Coordinates of C-alpha atoms in Angstrom, one line a residue:
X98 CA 67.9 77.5 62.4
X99 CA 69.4 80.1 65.0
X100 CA 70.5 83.8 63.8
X101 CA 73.1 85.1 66.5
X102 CA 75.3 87.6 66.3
X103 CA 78.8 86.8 67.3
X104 CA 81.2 89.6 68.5
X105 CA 79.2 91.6 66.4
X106 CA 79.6 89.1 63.3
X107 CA 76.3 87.1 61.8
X108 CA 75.8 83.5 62.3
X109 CA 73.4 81.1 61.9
X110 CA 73.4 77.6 63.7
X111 CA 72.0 74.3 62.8
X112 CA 71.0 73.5 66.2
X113 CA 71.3 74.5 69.5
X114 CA 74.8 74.6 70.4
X115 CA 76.9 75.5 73.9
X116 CA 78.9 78.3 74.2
X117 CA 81.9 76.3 74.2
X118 CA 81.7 75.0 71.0
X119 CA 81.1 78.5 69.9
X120 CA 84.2 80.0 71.3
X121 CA 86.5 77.2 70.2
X122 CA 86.8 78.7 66.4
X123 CA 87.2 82.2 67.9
X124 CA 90.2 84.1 68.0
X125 CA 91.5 83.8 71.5
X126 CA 90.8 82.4 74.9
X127 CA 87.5 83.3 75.8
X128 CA 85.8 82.6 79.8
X129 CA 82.7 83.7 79.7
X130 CA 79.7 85.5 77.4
X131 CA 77.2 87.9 77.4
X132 CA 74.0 86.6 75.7
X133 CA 71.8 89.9 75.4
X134 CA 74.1 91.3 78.1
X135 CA 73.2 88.3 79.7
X136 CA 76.5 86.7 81.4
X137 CA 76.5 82.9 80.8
X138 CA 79.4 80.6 81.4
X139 CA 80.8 78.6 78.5
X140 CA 78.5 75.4 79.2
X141 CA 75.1 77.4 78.8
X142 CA 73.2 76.1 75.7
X143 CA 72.1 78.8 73.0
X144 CA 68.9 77.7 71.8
X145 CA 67.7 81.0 70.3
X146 CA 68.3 83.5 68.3
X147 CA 70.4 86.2 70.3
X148 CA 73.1 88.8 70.4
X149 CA 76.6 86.9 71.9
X150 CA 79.8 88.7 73.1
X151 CA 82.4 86.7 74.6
X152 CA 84.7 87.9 77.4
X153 CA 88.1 87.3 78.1
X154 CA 90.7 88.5 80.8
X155 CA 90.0 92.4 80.2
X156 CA 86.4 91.8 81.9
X157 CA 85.8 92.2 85.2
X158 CA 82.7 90.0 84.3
X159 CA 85.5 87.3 83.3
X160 CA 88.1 87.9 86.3
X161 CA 85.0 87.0 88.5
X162 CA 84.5 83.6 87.4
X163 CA 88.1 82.6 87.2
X164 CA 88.9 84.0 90.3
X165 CA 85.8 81.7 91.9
X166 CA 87.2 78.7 90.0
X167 CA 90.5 79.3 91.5
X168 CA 88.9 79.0 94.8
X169 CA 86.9 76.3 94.2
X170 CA 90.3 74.0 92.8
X171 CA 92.1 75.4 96.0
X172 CA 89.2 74.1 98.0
X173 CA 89.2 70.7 95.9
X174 CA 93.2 70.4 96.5
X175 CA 92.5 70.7 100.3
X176 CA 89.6 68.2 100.7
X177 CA 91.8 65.7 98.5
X178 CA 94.4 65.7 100.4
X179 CA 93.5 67.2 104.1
X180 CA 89.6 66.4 104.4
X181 CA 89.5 67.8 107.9
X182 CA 90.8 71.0 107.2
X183 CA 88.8 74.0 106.8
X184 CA 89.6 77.4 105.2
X185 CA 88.4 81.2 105.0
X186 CA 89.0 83.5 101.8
X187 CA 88.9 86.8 102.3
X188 CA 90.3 89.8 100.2
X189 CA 93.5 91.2 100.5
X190 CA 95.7 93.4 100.0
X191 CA 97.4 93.8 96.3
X192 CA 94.3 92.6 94.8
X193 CA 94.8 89.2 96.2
X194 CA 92.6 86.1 97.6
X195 CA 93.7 85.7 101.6
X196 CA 93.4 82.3 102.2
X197 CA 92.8 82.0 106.3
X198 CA 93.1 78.3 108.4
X199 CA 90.2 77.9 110.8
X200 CA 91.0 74.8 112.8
X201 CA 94.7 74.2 111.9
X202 CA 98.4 76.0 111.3
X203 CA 99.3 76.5 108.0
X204 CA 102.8 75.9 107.3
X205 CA 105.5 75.6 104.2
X206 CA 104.8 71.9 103.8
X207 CA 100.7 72.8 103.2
X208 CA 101.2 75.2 101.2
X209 CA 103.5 73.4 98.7
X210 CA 101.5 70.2 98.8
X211 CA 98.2 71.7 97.9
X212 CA 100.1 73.9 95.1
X213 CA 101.2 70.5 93.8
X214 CA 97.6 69.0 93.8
X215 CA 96.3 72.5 92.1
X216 CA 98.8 71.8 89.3
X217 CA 97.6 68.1 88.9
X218 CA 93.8 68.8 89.1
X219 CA 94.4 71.9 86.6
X220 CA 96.7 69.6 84.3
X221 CA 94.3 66.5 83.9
X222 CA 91.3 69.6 82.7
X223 CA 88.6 68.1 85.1
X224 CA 85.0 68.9 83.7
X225 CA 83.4 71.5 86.4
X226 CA 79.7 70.4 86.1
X227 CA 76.9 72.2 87.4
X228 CA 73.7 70.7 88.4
X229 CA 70.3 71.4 89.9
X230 CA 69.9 69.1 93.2
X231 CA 67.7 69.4 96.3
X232 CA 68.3 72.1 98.6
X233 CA 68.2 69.9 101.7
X234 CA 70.4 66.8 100.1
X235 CA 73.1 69.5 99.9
X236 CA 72.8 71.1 102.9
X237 CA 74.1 67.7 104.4
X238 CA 76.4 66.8 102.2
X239 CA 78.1 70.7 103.5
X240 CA 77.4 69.4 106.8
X241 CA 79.3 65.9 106.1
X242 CA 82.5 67.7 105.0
X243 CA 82.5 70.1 107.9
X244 CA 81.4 73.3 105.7
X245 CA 78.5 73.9 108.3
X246 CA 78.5 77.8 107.6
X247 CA 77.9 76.9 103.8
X248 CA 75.0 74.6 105.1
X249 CA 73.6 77.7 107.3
X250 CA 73.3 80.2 104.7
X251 CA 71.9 77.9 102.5
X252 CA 68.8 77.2 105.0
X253 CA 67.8 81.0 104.4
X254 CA 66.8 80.4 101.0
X255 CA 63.3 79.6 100.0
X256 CA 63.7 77.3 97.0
X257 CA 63.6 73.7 96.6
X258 CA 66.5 73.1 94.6
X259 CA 69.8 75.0 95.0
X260 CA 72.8 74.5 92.6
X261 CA 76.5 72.9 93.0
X262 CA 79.0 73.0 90.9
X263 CA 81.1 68.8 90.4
X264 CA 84.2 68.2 89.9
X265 CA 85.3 64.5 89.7
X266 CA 82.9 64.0 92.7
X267 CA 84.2 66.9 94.8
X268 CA 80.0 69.6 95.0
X269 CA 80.7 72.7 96.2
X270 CA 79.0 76.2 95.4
X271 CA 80.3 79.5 95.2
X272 CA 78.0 82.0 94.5
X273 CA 79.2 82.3 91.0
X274 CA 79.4 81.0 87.8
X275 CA 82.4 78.8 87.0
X276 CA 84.7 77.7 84.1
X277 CA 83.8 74.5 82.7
X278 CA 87.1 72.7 83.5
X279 CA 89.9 73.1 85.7
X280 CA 92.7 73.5 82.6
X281 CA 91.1 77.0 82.1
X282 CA 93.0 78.0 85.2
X283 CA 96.6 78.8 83.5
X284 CA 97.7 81.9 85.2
X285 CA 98.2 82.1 89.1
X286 CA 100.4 82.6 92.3
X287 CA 100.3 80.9 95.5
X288 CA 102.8 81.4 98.6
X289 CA 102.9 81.5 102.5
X290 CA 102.4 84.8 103.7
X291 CA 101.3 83.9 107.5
X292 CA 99.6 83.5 109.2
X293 CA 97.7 82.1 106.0
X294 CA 98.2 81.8 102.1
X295 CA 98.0 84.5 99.4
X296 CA 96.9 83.5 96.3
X297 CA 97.3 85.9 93.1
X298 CA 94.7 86.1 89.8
X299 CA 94.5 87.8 86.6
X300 CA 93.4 91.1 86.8
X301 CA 91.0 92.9 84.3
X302 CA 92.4 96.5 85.1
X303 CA 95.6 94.9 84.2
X304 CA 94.6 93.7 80.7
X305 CA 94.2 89.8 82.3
X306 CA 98.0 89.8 83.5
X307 CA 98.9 88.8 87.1
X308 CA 99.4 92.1 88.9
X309 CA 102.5 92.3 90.7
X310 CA 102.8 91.6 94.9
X311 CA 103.5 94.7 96.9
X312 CA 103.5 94.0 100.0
X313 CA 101.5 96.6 102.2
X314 CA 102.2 95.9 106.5
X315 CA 100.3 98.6 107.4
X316 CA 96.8 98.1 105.3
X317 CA 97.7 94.4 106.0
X318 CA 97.5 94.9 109.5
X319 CA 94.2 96.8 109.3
X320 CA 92.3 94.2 107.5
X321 CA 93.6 91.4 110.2
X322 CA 92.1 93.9 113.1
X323 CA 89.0 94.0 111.0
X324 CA 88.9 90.3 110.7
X325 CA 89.2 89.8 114.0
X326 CA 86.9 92.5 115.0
X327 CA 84.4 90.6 113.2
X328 CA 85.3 87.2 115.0
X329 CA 85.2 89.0 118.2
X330 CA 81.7 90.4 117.6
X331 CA 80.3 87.6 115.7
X332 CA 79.7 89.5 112.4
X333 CA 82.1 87.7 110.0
X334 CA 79.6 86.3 107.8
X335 CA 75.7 87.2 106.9
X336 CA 74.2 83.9 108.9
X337 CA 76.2 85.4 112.2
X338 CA 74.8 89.2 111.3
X339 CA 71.4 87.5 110.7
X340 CA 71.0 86.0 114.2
X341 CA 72.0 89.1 116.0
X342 CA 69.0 90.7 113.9
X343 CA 66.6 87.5 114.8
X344 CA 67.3 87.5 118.5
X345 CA 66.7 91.3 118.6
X346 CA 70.4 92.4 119.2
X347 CA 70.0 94.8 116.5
X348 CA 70.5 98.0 119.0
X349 CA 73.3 96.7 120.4
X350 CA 75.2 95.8 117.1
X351 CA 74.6 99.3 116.0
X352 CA 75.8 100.6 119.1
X353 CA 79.3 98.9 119.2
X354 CA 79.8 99.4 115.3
X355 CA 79.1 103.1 115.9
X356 CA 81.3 103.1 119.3
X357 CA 84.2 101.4 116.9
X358 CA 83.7 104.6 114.5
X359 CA 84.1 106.7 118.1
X360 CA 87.0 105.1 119.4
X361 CA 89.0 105.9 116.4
X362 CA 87.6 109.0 116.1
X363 CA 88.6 109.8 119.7
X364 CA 92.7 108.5 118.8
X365 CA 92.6 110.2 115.7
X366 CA 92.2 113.1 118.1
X367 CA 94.2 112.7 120.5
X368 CA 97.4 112.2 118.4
X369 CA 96.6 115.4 116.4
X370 CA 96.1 117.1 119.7
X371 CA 100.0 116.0 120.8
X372 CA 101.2 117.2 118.0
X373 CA 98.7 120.4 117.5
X374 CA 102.0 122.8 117.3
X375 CA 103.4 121.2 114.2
X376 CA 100.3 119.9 112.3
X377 CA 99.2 122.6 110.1
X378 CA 97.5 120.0 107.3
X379 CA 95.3 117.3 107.7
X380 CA 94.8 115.3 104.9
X381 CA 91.8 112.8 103.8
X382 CA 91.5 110.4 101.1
X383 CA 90.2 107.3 100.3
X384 CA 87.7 105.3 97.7
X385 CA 84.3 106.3 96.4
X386 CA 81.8 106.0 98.9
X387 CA 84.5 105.2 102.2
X388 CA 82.1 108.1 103.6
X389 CA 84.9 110.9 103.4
X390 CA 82.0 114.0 104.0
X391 CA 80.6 112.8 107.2
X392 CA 84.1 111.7 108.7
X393 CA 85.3 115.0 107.8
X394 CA 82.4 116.9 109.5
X395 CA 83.0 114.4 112.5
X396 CA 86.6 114.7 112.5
X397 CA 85.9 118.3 112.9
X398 CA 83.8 117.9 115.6
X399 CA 86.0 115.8 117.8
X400 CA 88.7 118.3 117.0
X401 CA 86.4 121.3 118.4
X402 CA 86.0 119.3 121.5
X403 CA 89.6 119.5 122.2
X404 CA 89.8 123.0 121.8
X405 CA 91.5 123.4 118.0
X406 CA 89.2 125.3 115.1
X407 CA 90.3 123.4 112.0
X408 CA 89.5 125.0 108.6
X409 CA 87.7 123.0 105.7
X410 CA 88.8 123.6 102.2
X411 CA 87.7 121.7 99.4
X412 CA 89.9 120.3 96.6
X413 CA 86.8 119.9 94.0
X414 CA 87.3 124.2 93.6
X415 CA 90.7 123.8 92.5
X416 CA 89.7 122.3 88.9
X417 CA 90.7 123.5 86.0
X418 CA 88.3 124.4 83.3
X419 CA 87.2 121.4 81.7
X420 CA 89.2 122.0 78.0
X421 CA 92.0 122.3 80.0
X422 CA 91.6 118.8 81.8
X423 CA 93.4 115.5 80.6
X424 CA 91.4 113.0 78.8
X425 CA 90.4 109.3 79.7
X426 CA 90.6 106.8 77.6
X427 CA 87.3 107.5 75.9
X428 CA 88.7 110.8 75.2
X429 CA 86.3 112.5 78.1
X430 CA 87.5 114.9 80.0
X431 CA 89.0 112.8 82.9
X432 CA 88.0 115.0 86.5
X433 CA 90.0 112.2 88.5
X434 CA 93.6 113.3 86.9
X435 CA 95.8 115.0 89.2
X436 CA 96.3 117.4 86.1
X437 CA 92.8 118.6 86.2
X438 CA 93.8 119.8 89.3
X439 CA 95.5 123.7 89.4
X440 CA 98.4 122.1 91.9
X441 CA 100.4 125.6 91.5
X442 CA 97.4 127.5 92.5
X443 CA 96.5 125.3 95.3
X444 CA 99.7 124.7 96.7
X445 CA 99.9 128.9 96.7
X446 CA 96.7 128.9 98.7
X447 CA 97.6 126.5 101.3
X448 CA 101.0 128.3 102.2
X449 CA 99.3 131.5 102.2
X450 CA 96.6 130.2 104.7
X451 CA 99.5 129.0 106.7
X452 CA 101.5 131.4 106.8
X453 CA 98.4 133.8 108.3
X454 CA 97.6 135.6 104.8
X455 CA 94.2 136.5 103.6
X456 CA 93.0 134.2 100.3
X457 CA 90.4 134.8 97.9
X458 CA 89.3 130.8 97.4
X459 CA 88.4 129.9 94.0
X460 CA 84.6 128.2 93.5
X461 CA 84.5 125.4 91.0
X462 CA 80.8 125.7 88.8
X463 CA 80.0 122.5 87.9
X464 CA 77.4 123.6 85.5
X465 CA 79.5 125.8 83.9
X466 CA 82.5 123.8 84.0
X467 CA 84.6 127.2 85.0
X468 CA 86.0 128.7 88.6
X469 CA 84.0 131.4 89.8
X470 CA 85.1 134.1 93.1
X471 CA 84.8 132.4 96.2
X472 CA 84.8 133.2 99.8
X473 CA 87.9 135.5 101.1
X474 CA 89.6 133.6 104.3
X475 CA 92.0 133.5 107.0
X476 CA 93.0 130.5 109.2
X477 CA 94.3 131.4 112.8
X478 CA 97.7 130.6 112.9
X479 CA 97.0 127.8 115.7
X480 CA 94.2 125.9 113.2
X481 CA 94.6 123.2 110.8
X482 CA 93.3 123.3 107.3
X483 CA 91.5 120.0 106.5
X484 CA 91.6 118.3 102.8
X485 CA 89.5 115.8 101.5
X486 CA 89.5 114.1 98.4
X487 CA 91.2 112.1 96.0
X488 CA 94.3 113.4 95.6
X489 CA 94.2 114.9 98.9
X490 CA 97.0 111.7 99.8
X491 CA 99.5 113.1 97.2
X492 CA 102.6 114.4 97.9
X493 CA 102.2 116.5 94.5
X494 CA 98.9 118.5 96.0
X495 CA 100.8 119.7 98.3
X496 CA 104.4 119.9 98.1
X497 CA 104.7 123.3 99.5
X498 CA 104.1 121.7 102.9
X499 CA 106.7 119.8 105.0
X500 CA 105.9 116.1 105.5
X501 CA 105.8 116.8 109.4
X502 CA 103.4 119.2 108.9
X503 CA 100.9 117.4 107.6
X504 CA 98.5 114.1 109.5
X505 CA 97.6 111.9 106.8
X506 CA 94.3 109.8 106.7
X507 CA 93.2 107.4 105.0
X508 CA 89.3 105.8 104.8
X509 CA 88.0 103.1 103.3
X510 CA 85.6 100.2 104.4
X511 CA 87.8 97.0 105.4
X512 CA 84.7 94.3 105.6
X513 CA 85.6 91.3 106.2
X514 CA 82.6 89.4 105.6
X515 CA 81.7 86.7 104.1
X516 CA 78.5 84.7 102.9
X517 CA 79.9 81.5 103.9
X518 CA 83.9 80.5 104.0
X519 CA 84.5 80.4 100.5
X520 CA 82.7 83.2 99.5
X521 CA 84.2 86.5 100.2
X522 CA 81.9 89.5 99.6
X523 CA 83.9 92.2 97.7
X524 CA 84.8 95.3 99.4
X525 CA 84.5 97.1 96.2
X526 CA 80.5 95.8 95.7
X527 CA 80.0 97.1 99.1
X528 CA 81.0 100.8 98.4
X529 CA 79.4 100.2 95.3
X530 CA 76.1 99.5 96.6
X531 CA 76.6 102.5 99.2
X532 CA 77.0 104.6 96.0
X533 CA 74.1 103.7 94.3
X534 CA 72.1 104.3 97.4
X535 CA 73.5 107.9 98.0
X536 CA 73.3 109.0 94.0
X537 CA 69.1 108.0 94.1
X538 CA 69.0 109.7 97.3
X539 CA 70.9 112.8 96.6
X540 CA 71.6 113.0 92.8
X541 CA 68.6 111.5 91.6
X542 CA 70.8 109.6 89.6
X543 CA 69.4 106.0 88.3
X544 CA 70.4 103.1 89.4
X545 CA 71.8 102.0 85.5
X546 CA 74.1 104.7 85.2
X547 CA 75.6 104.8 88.6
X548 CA 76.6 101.1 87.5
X549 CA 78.0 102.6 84.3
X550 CA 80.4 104.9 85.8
X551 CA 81.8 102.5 88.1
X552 CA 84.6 101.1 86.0
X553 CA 85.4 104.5 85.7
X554 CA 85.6 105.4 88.8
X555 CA 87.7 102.0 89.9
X556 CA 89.8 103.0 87.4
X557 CA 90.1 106.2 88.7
X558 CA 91.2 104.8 92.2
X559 CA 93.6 102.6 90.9
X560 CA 95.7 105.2 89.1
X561 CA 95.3 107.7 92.3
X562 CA 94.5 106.4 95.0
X563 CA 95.8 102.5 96.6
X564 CA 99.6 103.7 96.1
X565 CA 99.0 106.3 98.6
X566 CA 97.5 104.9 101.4
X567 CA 100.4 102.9 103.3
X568 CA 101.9 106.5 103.7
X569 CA 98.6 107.4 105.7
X570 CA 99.7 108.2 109.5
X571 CA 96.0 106.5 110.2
X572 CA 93.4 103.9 108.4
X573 CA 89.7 104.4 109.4
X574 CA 88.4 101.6 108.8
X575 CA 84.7 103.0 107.6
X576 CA 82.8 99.5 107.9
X577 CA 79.6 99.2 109.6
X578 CA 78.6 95.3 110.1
X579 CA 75.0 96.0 110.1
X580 CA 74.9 98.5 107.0
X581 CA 73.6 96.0 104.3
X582 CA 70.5 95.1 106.2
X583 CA 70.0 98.4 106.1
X584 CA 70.7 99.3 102.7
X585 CA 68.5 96.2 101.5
X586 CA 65.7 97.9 101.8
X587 CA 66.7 100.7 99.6
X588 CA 68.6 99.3 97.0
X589 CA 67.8 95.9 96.5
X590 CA 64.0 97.1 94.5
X591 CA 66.7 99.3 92.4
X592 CA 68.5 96.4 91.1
X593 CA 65.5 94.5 90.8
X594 CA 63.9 96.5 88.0
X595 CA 67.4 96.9 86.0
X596 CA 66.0 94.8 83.0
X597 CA 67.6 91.8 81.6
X598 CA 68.8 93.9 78.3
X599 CA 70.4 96.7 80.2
X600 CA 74.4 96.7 80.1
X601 CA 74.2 96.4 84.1
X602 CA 72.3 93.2 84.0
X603 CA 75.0 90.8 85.4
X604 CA 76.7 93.4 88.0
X605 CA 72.9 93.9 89.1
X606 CA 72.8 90.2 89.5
X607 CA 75.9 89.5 91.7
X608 CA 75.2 92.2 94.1
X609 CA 71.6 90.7 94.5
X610 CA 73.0 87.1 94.8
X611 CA 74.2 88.0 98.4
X612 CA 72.3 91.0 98.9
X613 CA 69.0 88.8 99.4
X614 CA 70.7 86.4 101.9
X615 CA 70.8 89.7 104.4
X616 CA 67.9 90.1 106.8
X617 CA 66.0 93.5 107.2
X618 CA 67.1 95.7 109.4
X619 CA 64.8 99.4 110.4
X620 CA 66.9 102.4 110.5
X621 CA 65.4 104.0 113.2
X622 CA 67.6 103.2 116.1
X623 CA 70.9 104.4 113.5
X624 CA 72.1 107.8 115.0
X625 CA 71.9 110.9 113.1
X626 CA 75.6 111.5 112.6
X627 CA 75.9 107.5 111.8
X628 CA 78.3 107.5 108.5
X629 CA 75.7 105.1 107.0
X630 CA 73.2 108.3 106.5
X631 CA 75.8 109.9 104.8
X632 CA 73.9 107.3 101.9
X633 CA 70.5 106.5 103.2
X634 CA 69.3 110.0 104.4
X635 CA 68.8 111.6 107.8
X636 CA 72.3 113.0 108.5
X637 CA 72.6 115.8 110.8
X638 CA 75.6 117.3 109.0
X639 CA 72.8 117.6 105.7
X640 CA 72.0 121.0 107.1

């Protein structure tokens, strides 16, 4: 006899009994669980007594697997019909899948063909199996179809047995759990949008409904550079970062990241310089963790080099008192609101500055939650003012200020790497990992609640930030191939000790699952004004 709780209602079983089973008397579609915050896909077995949630389409826990099982029937639909072909998923923009041809041209008749196969693998509800085989009988059966990057990665782990998921005899494995059949797959776009595929997925910020396709030329273009970028320099996936590391290369890869970060730095300059006479505002915004501080301070250094004195002003002092800021959905005061902003006052400030008036700034107490007397300034009528922050993108923050007026940037890290083919690594994991670095070094801020906050803060950059950016007159692209090997070191102990009852269990696990794949890398050739030690310590601009 087996006492479990079941979405918080008692239970007990006769015998042991699959999650499946369980969720088929349940009110709704369910595609995953947590088993004492635990996540388990549907085919795990409970065979104790245990605490069971399930998940549907409003967890990001969920989302995961059925985007991966999406994938994996795309990948199915190819092999069945075009054996020879091989494929790269990346992320893209309007929280899509990229799907990228590496030794062929995808055209209209591809793309409808394998949409067609989708349909008929997803229609007949294939059983997705997993099972535990030899780590070296897989590796060359990834050889045999071609998927030789899948076959690389694999070699780095140290256990005998590895897992693949089957699906009427097509084994592949993508670093994450699965559905157990293909009809769970009822919600999806696919069309040509070259030089590849896009293929769309229920989102959880979206309450599990397919978010609509805006099309964004100007991030689009950015993550293609950064793709091929990472082509160029042989960084596109962790077994190509790891064999710069093994053959000693590591001092030149940092070099020509950090040279990359230069070189935009330098034509992020120079335009502002041609157009120093009307550019009164420059504006910065971007994600949590895109490294915002230190390209501020650098921007202003570049900027000092050519001769113009910008002015720093920070948005943070321009909150309201905390009673007076809107509330998030847990009724918290939300700090990420526009409307917890004074806008009147700050748009009062920044035309004042401008106009060559003196102005009393306002300091924000975050202890107190209340503005205190600031500094009294004055900006020379020939210098800039820079913002940075959030909002700092939003025509609303500062809509006393002509359009021309103002240069508008926006930074984020466009990675585009993968641990093999199939298996993008999430942009969003990457800033998260930065984030959880830079609040232990700087915050003292443990590792569990940093994880906690997150879906706050993504939900946070979803309402402010993404709809802003293809109005940016520039995209720094804040990636740094090497960073992870880096960050390892730090971060990877951290997630290590999050124990298996703690809320952050399964986002502690997914990170580690390609985390570990990463070779060690010292810090001690990284320069001191590196955007990376704006999270691992030693940044010039600290003092």
């Amino acid at each position: 006899m087996l006492e479990v709780t079941i979405n918080a209602k008692p239970m007990v079983l006769e015998k042991p009994t699959s999650l499946l089973e369980l969720s088929k008397g349940l009110d709704k579609k369910y595609y995953a669980a947590k088993v004492n915050n635990s996540l388990k896909e549907l085919n795990s077995v409970i065979a104790e007594s245990c605490d069971i949630t399930f998940l549907d389409l409003t967890s990001p826990d969920s989302v995961k697997i059925y985007e991966a099982t999406l994938r994996y029937i795309f990948l199915m639909a190819v092999n069945n019909l075009y054996p020879e072909r091989q494929v790269r998923f990346s992320y893209s923009i309007s929280r899509s899948i990229f799907v990228m041809p590496i030794n062929f041209k995808i055209d209209e008749a591809f793309t409808k063909n394998v949409l067609k196969e989708m349909k008929r693998i997803i229609s007949l509800d294939l059983a997705i199996i997993r099972k535990r085989v030899k780590r070296f009988e897989i590796i060359d059966y990834f050889d045999e179809l071609g998927y030789t990057d899948k076959g690389e990665i694999m070699r780095y782990r140290d256990d005998e047995y590895a897992n693949v998921y089957e699906c009427d005899g097509y084994k592949n494995y993508l670093y994450e759990r699965m559905l157990p059949s293909t009809g769970y797959i009822d919600s999806f776009k696919m069309f040509s949008y070259y030089p590849g595929i896009i293929l769309q997925y229920p989102r959880a910020e979206l309450s599990g409904l397919l978010p609509k396709f805006v099309d964004a030329p100007r991030f689009s273009k950015h993550i293609s550079e950064s793709r091929k970028w990472a082509e160029l320099i042989n960084v596109e996936s962790i077994s190509k970062i790891n064999r710069q590391i093994k053959e000693k290369k590591e001092i030149d890869l940092i070099n020509i990241c950090e040279t990359r970060h230069n070189r935009m730095l330098y034509e992020i300059g120079q335009r502002i310089q041609e157009n120093k006479d009307n550019i009164r505002l420059i504006a910065i915004a971007g994600p949590s963790s895109s490294g915002k501080t230190t390209f501020s301070n650098r921007l202003r250094i570049e900027l000092l080099s050519r001769g113009i004195k910008p002015v720093k002003i920070s948005i943070d002092d321009y909150y309201l008192p905390r009673s007076a800021a809107p509330k998030d959905i847990d009724g918290n005061p939300d700090l990420e609101h526009i409307e917890a902003l004074d806008i009147d006052l700050f748009n009062e400030h920044i035309l004042a500055l401008i106009s060559g008036e003196e102005v009393t700034m306002p300091r924000f107490d975050f202890k107190t939650g209340l503005r205190v007397k600031g500094e009294t300034i004055k900006v020379n009528p020939n210098d800039p003012i820079i913002i940075e922050g959030i909002h700092a993108l939003n025509e609303r923050l500062t809509a006393s200020i002509p359009r021309h007026q103002k240069f508008k940037i926006f930074i984020a890290p466009l990675q585009q790497i993968n641990i093999c083919n199939h298996s993008p690594i999430s942009i969003t994991e990457i800033r998260l990992l930065r984030r959880i670095v830079r609040d232990k070094n700087y915050r003292n801020t443990d590792v569990n609640k940093t994880i906690e906050m997150w879906s706050s803060v993504r939900r946070g950059e979803f309402n402010w930030i993404y709809d802003t950016q293809e109005d940016a007159d520039y995209i720094f692209n804040s990636e740094l191939a090497y960073e992870m090997c880096v960050m390892k070191r730090q971060v990877l102990p951290m997630l290590l000790n999050i124990d298996k009852s703690s809320k952050c269990y399964s986002m502690a696990s997914r990170l580690i699952r390609f985390l570990k794949y990463f070779e060690d890398m010292d810090d001690t050739y990284i320069p001191c004004n590196s955007l990376i030690r704006e999270f691992i310590g030693g940044s010039c601009f600290e003092l």
